[in-house]
Short mmCIF file of C-alpha atoms and ligand atoms in Angstrom, two decimals:
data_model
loop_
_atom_site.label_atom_id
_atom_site.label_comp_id
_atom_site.label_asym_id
_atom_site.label_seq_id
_atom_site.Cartn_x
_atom_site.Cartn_y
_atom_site.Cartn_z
CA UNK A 3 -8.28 -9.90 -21.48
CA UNK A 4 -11.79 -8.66 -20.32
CA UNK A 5 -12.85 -5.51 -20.44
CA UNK A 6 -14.82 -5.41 -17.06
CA UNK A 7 -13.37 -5.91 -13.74
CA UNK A 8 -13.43 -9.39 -11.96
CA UNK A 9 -11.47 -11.68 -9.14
CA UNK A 10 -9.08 -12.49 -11.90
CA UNK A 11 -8.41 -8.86 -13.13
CA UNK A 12 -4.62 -8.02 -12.95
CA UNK A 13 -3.12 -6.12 -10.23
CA UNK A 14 -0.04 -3.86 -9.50
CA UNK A 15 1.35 -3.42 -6.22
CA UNK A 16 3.51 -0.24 -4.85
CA UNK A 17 6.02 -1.73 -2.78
CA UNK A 18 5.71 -5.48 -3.29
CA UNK A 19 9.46 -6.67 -2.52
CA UNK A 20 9.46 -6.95 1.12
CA UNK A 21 6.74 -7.21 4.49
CA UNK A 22 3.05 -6.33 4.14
CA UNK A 23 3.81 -5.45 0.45
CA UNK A 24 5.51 -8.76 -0.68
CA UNK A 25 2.00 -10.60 1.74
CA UNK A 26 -0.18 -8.98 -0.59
CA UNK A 27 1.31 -9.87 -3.93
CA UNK A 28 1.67 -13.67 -2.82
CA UNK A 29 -2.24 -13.22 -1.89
CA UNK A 30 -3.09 -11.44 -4.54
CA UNK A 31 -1.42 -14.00 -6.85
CA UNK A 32 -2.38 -17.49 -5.35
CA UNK A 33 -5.88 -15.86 -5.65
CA UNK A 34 -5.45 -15.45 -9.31
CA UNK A 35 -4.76 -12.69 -10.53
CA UNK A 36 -1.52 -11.46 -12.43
CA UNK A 37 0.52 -9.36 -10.23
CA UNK A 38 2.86 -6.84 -11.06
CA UNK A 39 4.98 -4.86 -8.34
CA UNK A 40 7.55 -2.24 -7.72
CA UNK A 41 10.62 -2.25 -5.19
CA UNK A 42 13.53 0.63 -4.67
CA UNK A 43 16.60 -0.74 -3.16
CA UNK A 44 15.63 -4.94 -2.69
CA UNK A 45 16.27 -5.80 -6.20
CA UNK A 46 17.08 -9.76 -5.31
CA UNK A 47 13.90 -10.01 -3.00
CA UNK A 48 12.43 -8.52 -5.73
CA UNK A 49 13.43 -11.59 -8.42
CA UNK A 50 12.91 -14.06 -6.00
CA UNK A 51 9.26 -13.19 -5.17
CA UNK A 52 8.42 -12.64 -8.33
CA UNK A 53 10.14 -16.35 -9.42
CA UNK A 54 8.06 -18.21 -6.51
CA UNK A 55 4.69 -17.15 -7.52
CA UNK A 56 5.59 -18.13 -11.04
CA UNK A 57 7.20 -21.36 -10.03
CA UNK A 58 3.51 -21.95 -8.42
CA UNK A 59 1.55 -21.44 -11.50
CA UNK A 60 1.31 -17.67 -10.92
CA UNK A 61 1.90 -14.33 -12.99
CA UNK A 62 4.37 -11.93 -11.74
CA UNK A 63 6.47 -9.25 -12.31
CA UNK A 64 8.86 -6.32 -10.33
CA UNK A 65 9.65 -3.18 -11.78
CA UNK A 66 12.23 -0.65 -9.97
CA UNK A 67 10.57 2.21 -9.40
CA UNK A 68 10.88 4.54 -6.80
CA UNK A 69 7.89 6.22 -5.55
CA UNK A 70 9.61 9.85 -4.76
CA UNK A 71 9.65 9.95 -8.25
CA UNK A 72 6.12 10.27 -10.47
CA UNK A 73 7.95 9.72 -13.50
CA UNK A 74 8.61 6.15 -12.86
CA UNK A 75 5.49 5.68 -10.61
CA UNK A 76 3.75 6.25 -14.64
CA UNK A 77 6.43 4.13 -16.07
CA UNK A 78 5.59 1.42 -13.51
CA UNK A 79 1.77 1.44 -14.45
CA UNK A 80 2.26 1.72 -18.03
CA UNK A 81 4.73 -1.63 -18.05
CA UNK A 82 1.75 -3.01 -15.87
CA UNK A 83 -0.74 -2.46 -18.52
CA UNK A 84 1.52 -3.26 -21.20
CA UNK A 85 2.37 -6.40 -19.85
CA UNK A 86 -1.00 -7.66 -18.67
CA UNK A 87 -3.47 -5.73 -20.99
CA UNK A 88 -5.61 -4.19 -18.51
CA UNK A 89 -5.29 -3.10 -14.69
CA UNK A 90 -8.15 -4.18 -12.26
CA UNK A 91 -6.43 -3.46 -8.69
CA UNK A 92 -4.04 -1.12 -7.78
CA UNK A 93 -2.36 -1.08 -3.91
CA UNK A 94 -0.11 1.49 -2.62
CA UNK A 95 1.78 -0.12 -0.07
CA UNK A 96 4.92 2.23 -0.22
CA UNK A 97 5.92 4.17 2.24
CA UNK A 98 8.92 4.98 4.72
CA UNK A 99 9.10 5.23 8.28
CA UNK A 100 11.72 8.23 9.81
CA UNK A 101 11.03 9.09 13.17
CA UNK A 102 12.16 12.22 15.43
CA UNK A 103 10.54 14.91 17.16
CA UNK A 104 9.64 18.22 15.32
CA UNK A 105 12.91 20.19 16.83
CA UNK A 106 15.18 17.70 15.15
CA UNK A 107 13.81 16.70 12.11
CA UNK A 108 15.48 17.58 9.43
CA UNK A 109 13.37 19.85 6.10
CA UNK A 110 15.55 16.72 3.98
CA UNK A 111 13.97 13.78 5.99
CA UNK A 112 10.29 16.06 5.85
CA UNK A 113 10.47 16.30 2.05
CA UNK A 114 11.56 12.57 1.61
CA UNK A 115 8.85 11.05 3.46
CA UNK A 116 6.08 13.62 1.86
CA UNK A 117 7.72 12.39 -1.44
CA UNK A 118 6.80 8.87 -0.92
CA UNK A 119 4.01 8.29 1.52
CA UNK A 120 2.21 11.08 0.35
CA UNK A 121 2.68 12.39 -3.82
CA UNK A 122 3.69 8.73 -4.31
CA UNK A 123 0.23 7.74 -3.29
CA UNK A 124 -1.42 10.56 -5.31
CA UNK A 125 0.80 9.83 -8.80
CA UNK A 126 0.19 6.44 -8.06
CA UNK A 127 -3.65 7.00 -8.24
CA UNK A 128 -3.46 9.91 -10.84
CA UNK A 129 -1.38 8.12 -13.45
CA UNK A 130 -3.37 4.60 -12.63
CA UNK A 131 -6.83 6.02 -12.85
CA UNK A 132 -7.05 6.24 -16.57
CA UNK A 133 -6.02 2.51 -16.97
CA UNK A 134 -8.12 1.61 -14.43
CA UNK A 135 -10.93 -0.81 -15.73
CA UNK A 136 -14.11 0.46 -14.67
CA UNK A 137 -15.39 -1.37 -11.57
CA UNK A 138 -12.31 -1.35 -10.24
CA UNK A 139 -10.18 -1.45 -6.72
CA UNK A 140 -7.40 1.22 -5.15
CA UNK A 141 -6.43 0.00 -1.96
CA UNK A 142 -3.41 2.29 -0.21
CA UNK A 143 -1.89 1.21 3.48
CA UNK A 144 -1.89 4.03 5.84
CA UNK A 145 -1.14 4.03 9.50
CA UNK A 146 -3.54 3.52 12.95
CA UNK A 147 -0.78 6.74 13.69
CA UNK A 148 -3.49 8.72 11.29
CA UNK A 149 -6.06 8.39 14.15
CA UNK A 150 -4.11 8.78 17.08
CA UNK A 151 -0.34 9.55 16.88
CA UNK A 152 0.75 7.47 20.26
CA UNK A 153 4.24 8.15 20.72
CA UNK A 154 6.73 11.38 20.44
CA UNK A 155 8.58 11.29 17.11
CA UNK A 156 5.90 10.16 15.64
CA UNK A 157 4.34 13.54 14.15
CA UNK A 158 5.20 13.89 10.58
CA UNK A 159 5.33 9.98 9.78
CA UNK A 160 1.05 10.58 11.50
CA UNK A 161 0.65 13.84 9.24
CA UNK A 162 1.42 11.55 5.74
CA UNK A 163 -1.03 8.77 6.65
CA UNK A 164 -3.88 11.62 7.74
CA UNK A 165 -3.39 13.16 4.39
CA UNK A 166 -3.94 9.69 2.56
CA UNK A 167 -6.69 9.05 5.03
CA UNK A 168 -8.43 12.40 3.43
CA UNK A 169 -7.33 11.84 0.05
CA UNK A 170 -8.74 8.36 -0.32
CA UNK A 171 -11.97 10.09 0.54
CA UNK A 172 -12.00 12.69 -1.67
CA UNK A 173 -10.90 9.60 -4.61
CA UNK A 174 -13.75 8.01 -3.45
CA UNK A 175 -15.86 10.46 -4.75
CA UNK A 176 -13.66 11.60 -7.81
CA UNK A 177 -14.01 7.22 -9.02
CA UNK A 178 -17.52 6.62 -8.08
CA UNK A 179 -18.89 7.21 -11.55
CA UNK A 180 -16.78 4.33 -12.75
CA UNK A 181 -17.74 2.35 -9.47
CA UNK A 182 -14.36 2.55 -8.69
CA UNK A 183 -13.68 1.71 -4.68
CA UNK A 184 -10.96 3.32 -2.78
CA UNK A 185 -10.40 2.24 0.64
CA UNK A 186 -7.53 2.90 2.60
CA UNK A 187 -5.76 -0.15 5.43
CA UNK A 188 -4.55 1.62 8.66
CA UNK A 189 -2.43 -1.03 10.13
CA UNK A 190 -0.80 -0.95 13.39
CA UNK A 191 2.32 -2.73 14.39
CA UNK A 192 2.89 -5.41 12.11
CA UNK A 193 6.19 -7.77 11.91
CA UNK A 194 7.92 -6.54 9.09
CA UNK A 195 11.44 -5.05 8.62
CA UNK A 196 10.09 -1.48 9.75
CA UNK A 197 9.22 -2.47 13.17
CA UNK A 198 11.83 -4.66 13.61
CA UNK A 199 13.76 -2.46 16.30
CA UNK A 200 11.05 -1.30 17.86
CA UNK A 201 9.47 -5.02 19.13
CA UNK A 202 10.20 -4.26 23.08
CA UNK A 203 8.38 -1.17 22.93
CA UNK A 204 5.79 -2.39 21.11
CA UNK A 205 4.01 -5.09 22.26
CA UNK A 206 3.45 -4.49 25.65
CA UNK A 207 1.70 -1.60 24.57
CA UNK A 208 -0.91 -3.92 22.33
CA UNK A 209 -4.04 -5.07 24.22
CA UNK A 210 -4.38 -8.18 22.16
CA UNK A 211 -0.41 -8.80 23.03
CA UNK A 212 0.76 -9.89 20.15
CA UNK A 213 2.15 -7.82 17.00
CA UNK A 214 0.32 -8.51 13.84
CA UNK A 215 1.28 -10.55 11.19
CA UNK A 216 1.62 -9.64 7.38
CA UNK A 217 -0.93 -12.08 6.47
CA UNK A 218 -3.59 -10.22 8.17
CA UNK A 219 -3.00 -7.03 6.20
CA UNK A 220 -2.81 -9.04 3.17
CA UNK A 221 -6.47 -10.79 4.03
CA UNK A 222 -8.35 -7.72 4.25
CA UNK A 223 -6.43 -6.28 1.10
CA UNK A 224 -7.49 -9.52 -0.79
CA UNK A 225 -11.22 -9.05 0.40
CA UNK A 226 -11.53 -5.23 -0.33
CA UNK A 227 -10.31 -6.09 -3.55
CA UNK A 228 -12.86 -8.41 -4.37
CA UNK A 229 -15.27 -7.64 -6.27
CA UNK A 230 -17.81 -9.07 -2.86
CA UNK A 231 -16.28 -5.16 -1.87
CA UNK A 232 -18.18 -3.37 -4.35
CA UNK A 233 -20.17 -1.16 -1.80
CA UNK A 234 -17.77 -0.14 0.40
CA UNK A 235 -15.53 2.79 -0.39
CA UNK A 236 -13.65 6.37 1.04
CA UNK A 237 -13.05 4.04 4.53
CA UNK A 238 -10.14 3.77 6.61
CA UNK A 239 -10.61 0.55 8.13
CA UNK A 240 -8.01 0.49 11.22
CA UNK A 241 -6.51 -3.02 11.84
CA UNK A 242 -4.54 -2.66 15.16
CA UNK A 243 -4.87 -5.14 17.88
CA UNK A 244 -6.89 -3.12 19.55
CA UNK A 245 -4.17 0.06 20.05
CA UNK A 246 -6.79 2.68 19.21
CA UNK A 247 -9.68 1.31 20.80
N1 NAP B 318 5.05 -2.31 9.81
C1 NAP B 318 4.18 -1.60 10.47
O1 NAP B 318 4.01 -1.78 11.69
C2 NAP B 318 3.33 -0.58 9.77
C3 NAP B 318 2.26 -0.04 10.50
C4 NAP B 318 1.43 0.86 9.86
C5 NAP B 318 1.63 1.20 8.56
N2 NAP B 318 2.68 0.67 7.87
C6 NAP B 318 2.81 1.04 6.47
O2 NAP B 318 2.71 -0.13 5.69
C7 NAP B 318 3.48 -0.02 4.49
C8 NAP B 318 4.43 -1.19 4.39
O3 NAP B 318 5.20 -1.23 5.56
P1 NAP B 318 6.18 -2.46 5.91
O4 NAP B 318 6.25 -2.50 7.37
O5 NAP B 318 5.80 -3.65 5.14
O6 NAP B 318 7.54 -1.82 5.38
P2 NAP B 318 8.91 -2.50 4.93
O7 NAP B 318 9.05 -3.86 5.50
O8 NAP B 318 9.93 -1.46 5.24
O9 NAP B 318 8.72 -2.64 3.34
C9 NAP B 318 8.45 -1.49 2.59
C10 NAP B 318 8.17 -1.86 1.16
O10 NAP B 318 7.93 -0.65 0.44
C11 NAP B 318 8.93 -0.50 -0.55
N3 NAP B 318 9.36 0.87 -0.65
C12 NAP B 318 9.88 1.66 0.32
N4 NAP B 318 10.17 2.86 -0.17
C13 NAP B 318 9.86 2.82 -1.48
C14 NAP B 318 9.93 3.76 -2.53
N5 NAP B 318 10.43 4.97 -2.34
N6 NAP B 318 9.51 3.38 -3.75
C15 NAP B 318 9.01 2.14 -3.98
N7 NAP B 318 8.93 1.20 -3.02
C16 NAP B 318 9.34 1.55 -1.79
C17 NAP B 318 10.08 -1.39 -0.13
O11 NAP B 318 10.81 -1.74 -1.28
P3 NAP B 318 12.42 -1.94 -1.23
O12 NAP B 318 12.66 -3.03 -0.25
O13 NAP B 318 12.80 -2.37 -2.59
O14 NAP B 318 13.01 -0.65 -0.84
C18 NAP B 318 9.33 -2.55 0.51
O15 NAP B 318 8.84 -3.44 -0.47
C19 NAP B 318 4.15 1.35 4.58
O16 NAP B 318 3.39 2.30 3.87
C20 NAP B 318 4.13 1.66 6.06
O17 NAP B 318 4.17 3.04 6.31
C21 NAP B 318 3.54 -0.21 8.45
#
């Protein structure tokens, strides 16, 4: 396995099992690199992804981990490296969704979601970074919500994507001496399982009327990943439909 990064350098995905997670370890894979990825509670999807990209020539594998916890967010990196001998791209796709206004939400629901969307990104990049081949990739998915919140309820699910939006920054500098790129994906509604009671309220809200499609977050994953990527880095490039405009 090489020692510098390249468009075949292995990759491990936070949060691969299901929606714009699972989209970006098919892409990642049918582009050629070895793809490792965690899951929490879809063990089966989990299998069966990792099956079809083998069945088509591919490398895969899932590992449970759950991202509340940093102990198994290093676990899960190690088994990456272990498995594939190096780690060239690493994408933090994990992340929960609970909604409510401030009055109601609960200190439980508050702790859970910081636990995942926000110290699961930061042990994900912490524990990663030393494997990390030099010349690498960190990609994390955010939220649109991090530039413009949009709806009531919304608050604290807004308040973990503007903290990643602000830490990938700050990585950006902390990795540039390895020419290490972090960039951060703030989607807006996409079709996944997350948004999948919230459709009606949704798109007639989007000025390109249409929700977007997994795919599209997993194209512009697969190109900041690239090493064609190399200059850009400590962005948050919003992909939306046009909701923020
Ligand atoms: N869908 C949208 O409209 C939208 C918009 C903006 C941003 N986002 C962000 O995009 C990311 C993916 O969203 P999605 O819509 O694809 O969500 P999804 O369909 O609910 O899938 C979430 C994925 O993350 C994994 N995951 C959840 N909690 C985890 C944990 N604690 N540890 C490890 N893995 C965990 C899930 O694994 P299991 O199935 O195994 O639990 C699943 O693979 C999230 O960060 C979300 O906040 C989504």
């Amino acid at each position: 396995m090489s020692s510098f990064f390249s468009d075949t350098s292995p990759a491990l995905v936070f949060g691969g099992s299901r929606g714009m997670g699972a989209a970006i370890v098919r892409r990642l894979a049918a582009d050629g690199r070895p793809v490792a990825f965690t899951y929490v509670s879809s063990p089966a999807m989990a299998a069966a992804l990792a099956a079809e990209i083998e069945q088509e020539g591919g490398s895969a594998f899932a590992i449970a981990a759950d991202s509340a916890d940093p102990e198994a967010v290093r676990l899960a990196i190690e088994a990456t490296v272990e498995r594939f001998g190096s780690l060239g791209v690493l994408v933090v796709n994990a992340g929960i969704l609970i909604g409510g206004t401030i009055d109601r939400f609960t200190i439980a629901d508050f702790d859970r979601m910081a636990a995942v969307n926000v110290r699961g990104v930061f042990a994900a990049i912490h524990y990663a970074a030393p494997h990390l081949l030099d010349g690498g990739r960190i990609v994390t998915i955010g939220s649109n919500t991090a530039e413009r919140v949009g709806s009531a309820g919304s608050s604290v699910y807004a308040m973990t994507k503007a903290a990643v939006a602000q830490l990938v920054r700050g990585a950006a500098l902390d990795f540039a001496p390895r020419q290490i790129t972090v960039n951060n994906i703030q989607p807006g509604p996409i079709e996944t399982d997350m948004t999948a009671d919230l459709m009606e309220y949704i798109v007639p809200k989007l000025p390109l009327g249409r929700i977007g499609k997994a795919d599209e977050i997993a194209d512009l994953t697969a190109w900041l990943t690239g090493v064609g990527a190399g200059y850009m880095t400590g962005e948050s490039l919003t992909i939306d439909g046009g909701w923020t405009a």
